[in-house]
mmCIF file of C-alpha atoms in Angstrom:
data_model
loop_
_atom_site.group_PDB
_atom_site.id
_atom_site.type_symbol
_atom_site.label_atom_id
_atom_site.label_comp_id
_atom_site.label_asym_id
_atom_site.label_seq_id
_atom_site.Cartn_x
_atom_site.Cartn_y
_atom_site.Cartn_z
ATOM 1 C CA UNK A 112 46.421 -28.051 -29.299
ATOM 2 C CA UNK A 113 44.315 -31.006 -28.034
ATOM 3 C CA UNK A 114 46.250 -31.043 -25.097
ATOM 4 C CA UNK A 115 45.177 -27.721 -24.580
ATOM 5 C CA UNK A 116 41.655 -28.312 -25.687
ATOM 6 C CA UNK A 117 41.332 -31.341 -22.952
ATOM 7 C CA UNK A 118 42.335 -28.875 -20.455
ATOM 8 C CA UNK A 119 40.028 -26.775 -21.482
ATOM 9 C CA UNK A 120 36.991 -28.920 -21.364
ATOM 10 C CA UNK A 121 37.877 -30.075 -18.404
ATOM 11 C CA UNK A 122 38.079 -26.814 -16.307
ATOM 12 C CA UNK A 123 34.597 -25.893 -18.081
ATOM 13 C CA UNK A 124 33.027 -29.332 -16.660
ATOM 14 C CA UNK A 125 34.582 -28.695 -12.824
ATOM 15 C CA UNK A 126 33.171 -25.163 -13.205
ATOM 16 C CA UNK A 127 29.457 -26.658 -14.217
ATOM 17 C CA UNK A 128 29.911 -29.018 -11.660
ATOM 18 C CA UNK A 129 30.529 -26.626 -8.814
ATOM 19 C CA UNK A 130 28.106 -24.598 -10.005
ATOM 20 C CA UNK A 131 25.445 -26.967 -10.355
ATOM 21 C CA UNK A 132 26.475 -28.187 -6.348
ATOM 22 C CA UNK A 133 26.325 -24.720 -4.962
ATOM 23 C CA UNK A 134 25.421 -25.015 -1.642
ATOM 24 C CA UNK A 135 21.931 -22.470 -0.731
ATOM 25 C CA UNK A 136 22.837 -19.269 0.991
ATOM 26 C CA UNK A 137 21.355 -18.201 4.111
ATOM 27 C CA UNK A 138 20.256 -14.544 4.568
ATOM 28 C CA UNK A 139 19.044 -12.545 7.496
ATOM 29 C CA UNK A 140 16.278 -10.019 6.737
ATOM 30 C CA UNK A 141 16.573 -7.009 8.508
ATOM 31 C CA UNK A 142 20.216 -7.545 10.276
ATOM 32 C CA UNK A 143 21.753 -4.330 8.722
ATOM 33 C CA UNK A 144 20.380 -0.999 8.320
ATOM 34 C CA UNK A 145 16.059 -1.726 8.681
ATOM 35 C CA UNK A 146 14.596 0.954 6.703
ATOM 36 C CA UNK A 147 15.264 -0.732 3.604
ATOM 37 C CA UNK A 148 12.636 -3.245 4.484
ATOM 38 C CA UNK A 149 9.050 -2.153 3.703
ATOM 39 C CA UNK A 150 5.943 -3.901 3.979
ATOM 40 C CA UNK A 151 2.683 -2.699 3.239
ATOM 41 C CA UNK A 152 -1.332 -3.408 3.921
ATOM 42 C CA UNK A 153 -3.639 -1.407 1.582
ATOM 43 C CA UNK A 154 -6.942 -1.042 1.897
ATOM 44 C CA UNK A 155 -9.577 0.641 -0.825
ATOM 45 C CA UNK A 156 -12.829 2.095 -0.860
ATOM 46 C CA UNK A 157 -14.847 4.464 -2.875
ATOM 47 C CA UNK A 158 -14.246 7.109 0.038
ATOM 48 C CA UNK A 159 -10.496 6.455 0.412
ATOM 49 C CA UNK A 160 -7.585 4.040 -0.401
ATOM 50 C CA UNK A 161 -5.089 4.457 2.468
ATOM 51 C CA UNK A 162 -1.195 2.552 2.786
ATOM 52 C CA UNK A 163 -0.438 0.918 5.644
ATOM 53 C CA UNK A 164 3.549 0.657 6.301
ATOM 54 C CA UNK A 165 6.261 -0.461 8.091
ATOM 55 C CA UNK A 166 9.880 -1.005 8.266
ATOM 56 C CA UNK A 167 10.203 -3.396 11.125
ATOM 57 C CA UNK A 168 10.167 -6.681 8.926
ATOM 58 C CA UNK A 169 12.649 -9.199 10.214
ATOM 59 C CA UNK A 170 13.322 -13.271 8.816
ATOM 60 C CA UNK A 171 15.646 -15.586 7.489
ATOM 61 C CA UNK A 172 15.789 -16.955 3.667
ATOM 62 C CA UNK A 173 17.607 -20.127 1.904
ATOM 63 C CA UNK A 174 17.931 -19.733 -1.481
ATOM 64 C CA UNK A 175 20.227 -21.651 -4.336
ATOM 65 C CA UNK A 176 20.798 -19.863 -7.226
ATOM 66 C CA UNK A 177 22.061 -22.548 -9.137
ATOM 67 C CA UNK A 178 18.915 -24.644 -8.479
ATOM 68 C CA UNK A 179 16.414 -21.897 -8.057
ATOM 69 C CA UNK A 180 14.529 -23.216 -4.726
ATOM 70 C CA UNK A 181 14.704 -21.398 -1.515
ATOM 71 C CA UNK A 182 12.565 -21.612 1.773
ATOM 72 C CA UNK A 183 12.716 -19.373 4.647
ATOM 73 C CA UNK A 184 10.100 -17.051 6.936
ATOM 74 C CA UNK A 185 9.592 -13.151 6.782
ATOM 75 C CA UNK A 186 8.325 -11.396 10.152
ATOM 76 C CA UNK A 187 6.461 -7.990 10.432
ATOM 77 C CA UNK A 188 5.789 -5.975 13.715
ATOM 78 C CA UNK A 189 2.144 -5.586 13.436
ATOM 79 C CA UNK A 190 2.014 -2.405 15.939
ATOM 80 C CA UNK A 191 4.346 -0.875 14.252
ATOM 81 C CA UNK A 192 2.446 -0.718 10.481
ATOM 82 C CA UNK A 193 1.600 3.068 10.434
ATOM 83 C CA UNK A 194 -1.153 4.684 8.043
ATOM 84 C CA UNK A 195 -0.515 8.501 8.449
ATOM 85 C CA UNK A 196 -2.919 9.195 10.447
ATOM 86 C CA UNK A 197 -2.337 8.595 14.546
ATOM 87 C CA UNK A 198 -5.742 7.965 15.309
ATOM 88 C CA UNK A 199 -6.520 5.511 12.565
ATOM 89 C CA UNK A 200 -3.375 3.721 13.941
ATOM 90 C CA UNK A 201 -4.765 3.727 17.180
ATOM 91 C CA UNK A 202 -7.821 1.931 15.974
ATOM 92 C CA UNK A 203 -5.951 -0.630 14.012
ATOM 93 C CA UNK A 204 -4.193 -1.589 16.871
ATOM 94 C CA UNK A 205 -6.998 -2.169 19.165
ATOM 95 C CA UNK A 206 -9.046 -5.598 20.214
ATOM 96 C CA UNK A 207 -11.263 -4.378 17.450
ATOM 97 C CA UNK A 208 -8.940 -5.075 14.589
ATOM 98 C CA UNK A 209 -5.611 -6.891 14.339
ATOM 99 C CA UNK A 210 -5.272 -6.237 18.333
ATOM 100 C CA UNK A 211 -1.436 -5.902 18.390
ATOM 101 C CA UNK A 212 -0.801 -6.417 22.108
ATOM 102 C CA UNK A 213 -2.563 -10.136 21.806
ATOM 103 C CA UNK A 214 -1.213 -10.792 18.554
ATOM 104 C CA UNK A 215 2.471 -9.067 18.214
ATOM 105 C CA UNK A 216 3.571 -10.162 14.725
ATOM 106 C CA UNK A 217 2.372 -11.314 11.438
ATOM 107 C CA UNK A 218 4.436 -13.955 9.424
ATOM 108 C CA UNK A 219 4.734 -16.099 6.194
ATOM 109 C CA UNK A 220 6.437 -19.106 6.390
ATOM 110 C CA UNK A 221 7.314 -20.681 2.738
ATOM 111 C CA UNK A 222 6.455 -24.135 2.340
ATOM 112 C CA UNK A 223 6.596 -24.730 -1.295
ATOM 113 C CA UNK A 224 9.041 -22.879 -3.974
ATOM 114 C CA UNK A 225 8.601 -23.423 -7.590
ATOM 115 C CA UNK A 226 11.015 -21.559 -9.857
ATOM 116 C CA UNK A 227 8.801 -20.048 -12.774
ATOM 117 C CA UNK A 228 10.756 -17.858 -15.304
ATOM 118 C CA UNK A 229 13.328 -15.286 -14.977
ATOM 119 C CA UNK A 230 12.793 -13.669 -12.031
ATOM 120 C CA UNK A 231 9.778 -15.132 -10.535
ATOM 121 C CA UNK A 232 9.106 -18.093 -8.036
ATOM 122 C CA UNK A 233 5.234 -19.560 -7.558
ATOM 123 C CA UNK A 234 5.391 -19.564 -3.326
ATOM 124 C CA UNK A 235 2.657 -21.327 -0.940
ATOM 125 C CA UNK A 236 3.162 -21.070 2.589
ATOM 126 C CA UNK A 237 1.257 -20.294 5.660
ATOM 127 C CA UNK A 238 0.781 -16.832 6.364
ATOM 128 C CA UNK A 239 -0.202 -15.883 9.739
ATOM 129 C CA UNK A 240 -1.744 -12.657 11.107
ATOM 130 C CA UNK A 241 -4.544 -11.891 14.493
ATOM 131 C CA UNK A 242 -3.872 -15.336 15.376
ATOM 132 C CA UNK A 243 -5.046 -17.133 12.904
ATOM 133 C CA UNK A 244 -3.121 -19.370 9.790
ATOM 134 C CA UNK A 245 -4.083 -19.565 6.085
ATOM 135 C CA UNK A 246 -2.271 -21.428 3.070
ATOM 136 C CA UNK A 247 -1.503 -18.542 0.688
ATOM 137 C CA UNK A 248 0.012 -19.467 -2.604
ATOM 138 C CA UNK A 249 1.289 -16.149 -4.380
ATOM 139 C CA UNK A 250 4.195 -14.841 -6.968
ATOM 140 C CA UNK A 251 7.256 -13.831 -5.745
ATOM 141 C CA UNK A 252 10.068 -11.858 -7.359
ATOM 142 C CA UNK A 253 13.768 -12.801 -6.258
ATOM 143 C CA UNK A 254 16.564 -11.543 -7.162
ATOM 144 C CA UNK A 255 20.173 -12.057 -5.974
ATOM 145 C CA UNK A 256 23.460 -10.235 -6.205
ATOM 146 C CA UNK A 257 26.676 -11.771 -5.239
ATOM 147 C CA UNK A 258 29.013 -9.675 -2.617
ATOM 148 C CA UNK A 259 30.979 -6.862 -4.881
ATOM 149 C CA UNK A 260 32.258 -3.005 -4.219
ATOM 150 C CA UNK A 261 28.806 -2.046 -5.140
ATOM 151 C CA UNK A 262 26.774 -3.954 -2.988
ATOM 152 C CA UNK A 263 29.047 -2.807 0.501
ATOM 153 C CA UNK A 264 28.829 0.534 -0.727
ATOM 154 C CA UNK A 265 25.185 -0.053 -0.956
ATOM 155 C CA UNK A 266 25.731 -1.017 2.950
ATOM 156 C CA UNK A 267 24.819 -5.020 3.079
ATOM 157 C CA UNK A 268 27.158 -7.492 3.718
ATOM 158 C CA UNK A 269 28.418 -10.607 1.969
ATOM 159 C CA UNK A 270 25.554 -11.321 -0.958
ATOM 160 C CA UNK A 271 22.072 -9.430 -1.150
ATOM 161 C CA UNK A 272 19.012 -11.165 -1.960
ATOM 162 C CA UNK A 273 15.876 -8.420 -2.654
ATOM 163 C CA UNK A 274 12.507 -10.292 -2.634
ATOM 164 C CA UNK A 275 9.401 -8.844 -3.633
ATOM 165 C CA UNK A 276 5.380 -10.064 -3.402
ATOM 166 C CA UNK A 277 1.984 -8.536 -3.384
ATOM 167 C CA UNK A 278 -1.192 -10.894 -2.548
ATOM 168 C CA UNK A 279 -4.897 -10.073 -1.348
ATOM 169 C CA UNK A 280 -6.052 -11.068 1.835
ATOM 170 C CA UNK A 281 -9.970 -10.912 3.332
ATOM 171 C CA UNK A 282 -9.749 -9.856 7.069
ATOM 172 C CA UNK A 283 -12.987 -11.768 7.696
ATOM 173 C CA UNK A 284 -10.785 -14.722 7.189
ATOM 174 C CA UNK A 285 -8.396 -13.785 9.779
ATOM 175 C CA UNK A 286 -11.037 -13.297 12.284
ATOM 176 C CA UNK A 287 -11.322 -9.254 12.083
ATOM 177 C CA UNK A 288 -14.645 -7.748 11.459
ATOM 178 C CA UNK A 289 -15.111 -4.762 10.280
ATOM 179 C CA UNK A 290 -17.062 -2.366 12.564
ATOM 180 C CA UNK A 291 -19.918 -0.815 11.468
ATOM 181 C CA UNK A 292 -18.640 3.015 11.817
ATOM 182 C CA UNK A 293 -15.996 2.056 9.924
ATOM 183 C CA UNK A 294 -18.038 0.091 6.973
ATOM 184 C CA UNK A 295 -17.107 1.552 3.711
ATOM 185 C CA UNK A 296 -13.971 3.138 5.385
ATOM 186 C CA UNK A 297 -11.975 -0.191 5.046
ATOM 187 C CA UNK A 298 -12.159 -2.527 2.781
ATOM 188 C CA UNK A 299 -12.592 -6.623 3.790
ATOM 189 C CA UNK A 300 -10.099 -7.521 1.025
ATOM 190 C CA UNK A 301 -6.256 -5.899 2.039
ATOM 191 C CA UNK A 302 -3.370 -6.132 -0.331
ATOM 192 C CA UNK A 303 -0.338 -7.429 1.425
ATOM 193 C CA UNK A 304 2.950 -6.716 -0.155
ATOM 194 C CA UNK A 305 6.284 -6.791 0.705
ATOM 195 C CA UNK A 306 10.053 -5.429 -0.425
ATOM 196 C CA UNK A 307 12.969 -6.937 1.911
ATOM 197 C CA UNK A 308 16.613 -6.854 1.226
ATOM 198 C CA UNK A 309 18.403 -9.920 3.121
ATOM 199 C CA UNK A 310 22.221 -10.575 3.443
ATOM 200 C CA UNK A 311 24.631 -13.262 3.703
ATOM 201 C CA UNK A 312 26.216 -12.268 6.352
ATOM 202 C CA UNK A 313 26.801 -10.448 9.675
ATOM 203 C CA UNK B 178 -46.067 30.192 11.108
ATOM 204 C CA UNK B 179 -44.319 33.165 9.651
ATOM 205 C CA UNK B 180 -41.132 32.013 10.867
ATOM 206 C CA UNK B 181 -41.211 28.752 9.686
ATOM 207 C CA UNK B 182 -41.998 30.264 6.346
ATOM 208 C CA UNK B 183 -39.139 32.256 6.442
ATOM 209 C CA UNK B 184 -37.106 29.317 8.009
ATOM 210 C CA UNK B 185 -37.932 26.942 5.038
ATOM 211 C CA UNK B 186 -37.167 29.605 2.657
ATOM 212 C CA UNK B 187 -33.458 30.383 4.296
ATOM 213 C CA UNK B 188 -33.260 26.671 4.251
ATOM 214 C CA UNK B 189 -34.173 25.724 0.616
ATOM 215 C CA UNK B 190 -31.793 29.147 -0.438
ATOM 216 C CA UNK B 191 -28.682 27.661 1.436
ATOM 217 C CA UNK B 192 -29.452 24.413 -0.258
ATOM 218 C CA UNK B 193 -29.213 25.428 -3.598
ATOM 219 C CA UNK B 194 -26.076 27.291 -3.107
ATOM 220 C CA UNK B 195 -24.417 24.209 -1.224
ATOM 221 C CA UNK B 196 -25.310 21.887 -4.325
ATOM 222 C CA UNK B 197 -24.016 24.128 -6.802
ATOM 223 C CA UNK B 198 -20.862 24.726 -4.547
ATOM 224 C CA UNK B 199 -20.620 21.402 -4.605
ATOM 225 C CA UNK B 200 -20.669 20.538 -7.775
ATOM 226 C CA UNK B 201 -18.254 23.474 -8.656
ATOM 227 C CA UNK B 202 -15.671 22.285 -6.186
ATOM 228 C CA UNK B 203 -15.940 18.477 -7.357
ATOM 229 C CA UNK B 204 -15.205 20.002 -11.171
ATOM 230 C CA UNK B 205 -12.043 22.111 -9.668
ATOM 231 C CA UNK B 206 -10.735 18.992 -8.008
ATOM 232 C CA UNK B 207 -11.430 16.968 -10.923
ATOM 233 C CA UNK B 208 -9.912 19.212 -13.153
ATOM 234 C CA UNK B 209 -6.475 19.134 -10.999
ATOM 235 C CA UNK B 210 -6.577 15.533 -10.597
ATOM 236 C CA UNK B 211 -3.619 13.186 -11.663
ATOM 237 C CA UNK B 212 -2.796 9.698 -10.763
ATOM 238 C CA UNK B 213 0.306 9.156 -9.398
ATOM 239 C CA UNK B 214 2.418 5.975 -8.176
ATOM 240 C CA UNK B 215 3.869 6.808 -4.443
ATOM 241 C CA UNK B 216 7.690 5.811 -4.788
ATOM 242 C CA UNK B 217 10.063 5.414 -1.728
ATOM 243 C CA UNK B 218 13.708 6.140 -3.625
ATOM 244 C CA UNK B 219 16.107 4.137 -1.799
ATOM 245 C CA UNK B 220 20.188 2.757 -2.825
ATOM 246 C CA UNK B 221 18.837 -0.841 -1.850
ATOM 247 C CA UNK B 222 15.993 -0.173 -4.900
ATOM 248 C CA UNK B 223 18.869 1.233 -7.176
ATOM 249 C CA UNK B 224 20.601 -1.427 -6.679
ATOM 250 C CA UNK B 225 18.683 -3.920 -8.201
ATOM 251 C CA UNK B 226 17.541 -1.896 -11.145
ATOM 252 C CA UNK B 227 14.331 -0.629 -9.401
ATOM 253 C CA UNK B 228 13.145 3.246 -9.892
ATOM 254 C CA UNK B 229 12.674 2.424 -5.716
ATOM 255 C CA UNK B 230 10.060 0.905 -3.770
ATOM 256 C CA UNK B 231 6.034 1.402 -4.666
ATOM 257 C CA UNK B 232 4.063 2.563 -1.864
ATOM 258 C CA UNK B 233 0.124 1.137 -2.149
ATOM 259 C CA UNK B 234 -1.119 1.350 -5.632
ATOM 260 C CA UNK B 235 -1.663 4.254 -8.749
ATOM 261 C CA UNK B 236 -4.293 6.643 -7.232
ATOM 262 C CA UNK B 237 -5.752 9.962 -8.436
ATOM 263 C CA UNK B 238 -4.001 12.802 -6.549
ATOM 264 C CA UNK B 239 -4.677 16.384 -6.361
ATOM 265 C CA UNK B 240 -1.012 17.746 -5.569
ATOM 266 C CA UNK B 241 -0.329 20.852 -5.331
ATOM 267 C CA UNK B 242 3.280 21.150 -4.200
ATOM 268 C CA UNK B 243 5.234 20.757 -7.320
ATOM 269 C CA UNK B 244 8.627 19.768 -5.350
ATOM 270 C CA UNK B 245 6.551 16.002 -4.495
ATOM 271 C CA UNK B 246 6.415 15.307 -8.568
ATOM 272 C CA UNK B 247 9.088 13.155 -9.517
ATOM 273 C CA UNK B 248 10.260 13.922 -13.067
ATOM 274 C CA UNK B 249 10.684 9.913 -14.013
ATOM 275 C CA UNK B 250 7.536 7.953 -15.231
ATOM 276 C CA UNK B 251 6.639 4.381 -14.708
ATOM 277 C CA UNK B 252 6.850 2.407 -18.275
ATOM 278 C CA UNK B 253 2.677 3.299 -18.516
ATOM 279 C CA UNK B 254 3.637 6.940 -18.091
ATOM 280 C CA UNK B 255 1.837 6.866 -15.102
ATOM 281 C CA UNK B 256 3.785 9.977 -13.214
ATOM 282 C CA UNK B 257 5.389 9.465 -9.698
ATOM 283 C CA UNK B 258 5.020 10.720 -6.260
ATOM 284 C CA UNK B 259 8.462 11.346 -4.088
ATOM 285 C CA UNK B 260 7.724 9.688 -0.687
ATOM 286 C CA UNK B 261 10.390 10.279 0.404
ATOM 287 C CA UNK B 262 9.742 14.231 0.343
ATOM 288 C CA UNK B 263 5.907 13.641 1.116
ATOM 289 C CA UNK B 264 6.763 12.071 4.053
ATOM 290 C CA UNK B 265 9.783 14.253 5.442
ATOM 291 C CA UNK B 266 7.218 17.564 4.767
ATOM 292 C CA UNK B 267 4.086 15.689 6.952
ATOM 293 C CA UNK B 268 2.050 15.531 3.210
ATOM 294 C CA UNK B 269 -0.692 13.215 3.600
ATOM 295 C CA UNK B 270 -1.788 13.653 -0.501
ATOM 296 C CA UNK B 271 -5.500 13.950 -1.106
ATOM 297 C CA UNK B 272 -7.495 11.563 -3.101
ATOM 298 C CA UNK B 273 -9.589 12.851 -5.674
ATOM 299 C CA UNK B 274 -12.221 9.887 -4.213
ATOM 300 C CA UNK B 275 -12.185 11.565 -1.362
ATOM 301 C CA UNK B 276 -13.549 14.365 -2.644
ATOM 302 C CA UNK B 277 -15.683 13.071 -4.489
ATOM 303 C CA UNK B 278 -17.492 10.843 -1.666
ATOM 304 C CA UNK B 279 -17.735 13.821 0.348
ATOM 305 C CA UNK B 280 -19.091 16.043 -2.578
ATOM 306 C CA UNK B 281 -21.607 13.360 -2.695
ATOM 307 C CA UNK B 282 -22.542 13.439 1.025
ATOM 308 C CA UNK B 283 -22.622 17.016 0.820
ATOM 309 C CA UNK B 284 -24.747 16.807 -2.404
ATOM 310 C CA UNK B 285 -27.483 14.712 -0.546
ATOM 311 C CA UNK B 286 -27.408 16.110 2.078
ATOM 312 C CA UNK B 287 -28.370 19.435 0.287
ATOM 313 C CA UNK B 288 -31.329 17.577 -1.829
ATOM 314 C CA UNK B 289 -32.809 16.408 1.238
ATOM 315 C CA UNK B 290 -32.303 19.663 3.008
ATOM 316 C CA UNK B 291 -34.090 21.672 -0.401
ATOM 317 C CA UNK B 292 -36.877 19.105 -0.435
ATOM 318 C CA UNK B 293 -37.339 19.919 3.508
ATOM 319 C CA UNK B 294 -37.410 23.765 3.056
ATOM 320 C CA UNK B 295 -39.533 23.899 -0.170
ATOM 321 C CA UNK B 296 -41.985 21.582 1.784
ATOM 322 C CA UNK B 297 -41.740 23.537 4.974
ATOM 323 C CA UNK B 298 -42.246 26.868 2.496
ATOM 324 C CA UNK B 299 -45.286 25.712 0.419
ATOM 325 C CA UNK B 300 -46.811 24.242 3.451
ATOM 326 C CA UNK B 301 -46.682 27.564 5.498
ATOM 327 C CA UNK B 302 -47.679 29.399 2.929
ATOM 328 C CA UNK B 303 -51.044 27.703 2.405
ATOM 329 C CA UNK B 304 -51.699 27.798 6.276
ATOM 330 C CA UNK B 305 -50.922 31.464 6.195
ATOM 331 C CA UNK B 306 -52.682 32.147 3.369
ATOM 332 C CA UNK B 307 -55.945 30.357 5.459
ATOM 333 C CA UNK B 308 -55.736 31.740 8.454
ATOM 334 C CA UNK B 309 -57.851 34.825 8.726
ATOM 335 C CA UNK B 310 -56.263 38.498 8.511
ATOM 336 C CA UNK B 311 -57.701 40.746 10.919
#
């Protein structure tokens, strides 16, 4: 019975130990099926709060599950954010606003992860949209799921890692006035939040 | 002279019925008003536990198209909007602020518009009222 008990404890402490040395998992954003990505820009005003979308959001992610830290970079195709309505699109893509043809993507790169509590991570990095970069420190939400019959039937490949975030941004600090026919149409102060599904591999 | 008069009386008549219009419709709208979270159902979402992904924040919709009313609730009770079918049927749901900020326009609009035609009215009716009859 001791015999067996050593044995025991000692496949218990290799199992802690390769646990605790997991190695952090890489994961593509946006390499399988796209539309499960989704990141938004909402604006609201007393006339109208409208939902900017899109699901051409692209990046790469590091993240340990054993020690809860990760880094990585998420990228959005700024023409392609669409607001259900063509010729407010049009607008938002012009010189006059986030001027898509000069300025083709907006990104945030993580430079700091601090684990929090359950599922929830305190992120700065440098988020980066018209051109211009500002340190953004915001909450995000991480989960992960390892590979199983569920997640390939769900279409990913190898493990899935879903990360979620919200934070407010003032256009005036990225260098986009708002023009006076639109003034009280769209509001200074955007909400920026994202949804993305990466995977381990492929 | 006489024209005017008549012209500021048509005007301050077509007033009146625009603000109480207005009002009426704002009251309607109001009444048929519900706020709604705008929920993209997706396997990814279902997945990880999630009801599927919110689109922008709770807002006050009037909807009239009962197939776009999910029957799930958030936790608040706050009822849900299927974006997926809002979006495959070209539904771009109206805002109950909308309405109401264009009521309001409207409702100004009609206040300056009465003030102008009662003006216009009492003012041509004192020069009519001067000038000589023959």
């Amino acid at each position: 019975m001791k015999h067996l008990n050593k044995i025991v404890a000692t496949l218990f402490t290799l199992a802690a130990f390769g646990a605790a040395n997991a190695a952090p998992i890489d994961f593509k954003i946006g390499a399988g099926n796209q539309t499960q990505q989704i990141a938004q820009v909402e604006s609201a005003t007393d006339l109208e709060t409208f939902t900017g979308r899109t699901d051409k959001v692209t990046g790469n992610l590091k993240f340990d599950p054993a020690k809860r830290t990760g880094s990585g970079k998420i990228v959005i195709d700024a023409a392609s954010i669409n607001t259900g309505i063509d010729l407010r699109d049009e607008h938002m893509r012009s010189p006059n606003w986030l001027d898509t043809a000069k300025f083709k993507t907006i990104t945030f790169e993580a430079t700091t992860v601090k684990f929090v509590k359950g599922n929830t991570f305190s992120v700065t990095g440098k988020f980066t949209m018209h051109g211009v970069t500002k340190t953004i420190k915001t909450n995000v939400e991480v989960k992960h799921l390892k590979e199983s019959a569920t997640t390939k039937s769900a279409g990913f490949k190898g493990d899935v890692l879903q990360v979620k975030s919200k934070f407010n941004v003032n256009l005036s600090d990225f260098g986009i006035k708002i023009p006076a026919p639109a003034k009280g149409k769209v509001s200074n102060s955007v909400t920026i939040s994202v949804t993305v599904y990466g995977q381990s591999k492929g | 002279m006489k024209i005017l008069n008549i012209l500021g009386i048509t005007v301050a008549a077509v007033a009146v019925i625009a603000l109480i219009a207005a009002q009426v419709i704002r009251a309607d709208y109001a009444k048929r008003a519900v706020v709604y979270q705008r929920i993209e159902q997706t396997e990814e979402a279902k997945l990880f536990g999630d009801l599927g992904t919110k689109i922008g924040s709770p807002q006050a919709f009037i909807i009239d198209d009962p197939k776009a009313i999910l029957p799930d609730t958030l936790e608040d009770g706050t009822k849900l909007l299927d974006e997926n079918y809002l979006k495959a049927n070209n539904i771009y749901p109206l805002q109950l602020k909308t309405i109401n900020e264009t009521v309001s326009m409207v409702t100004l609009g009609s206040a300056l518009a009465l003030v102008a035609g009662i003006a216009t009215t009492l003012f041509t009716r004192r020069k009519l009222r001067a000038t000589p009859s023959d």
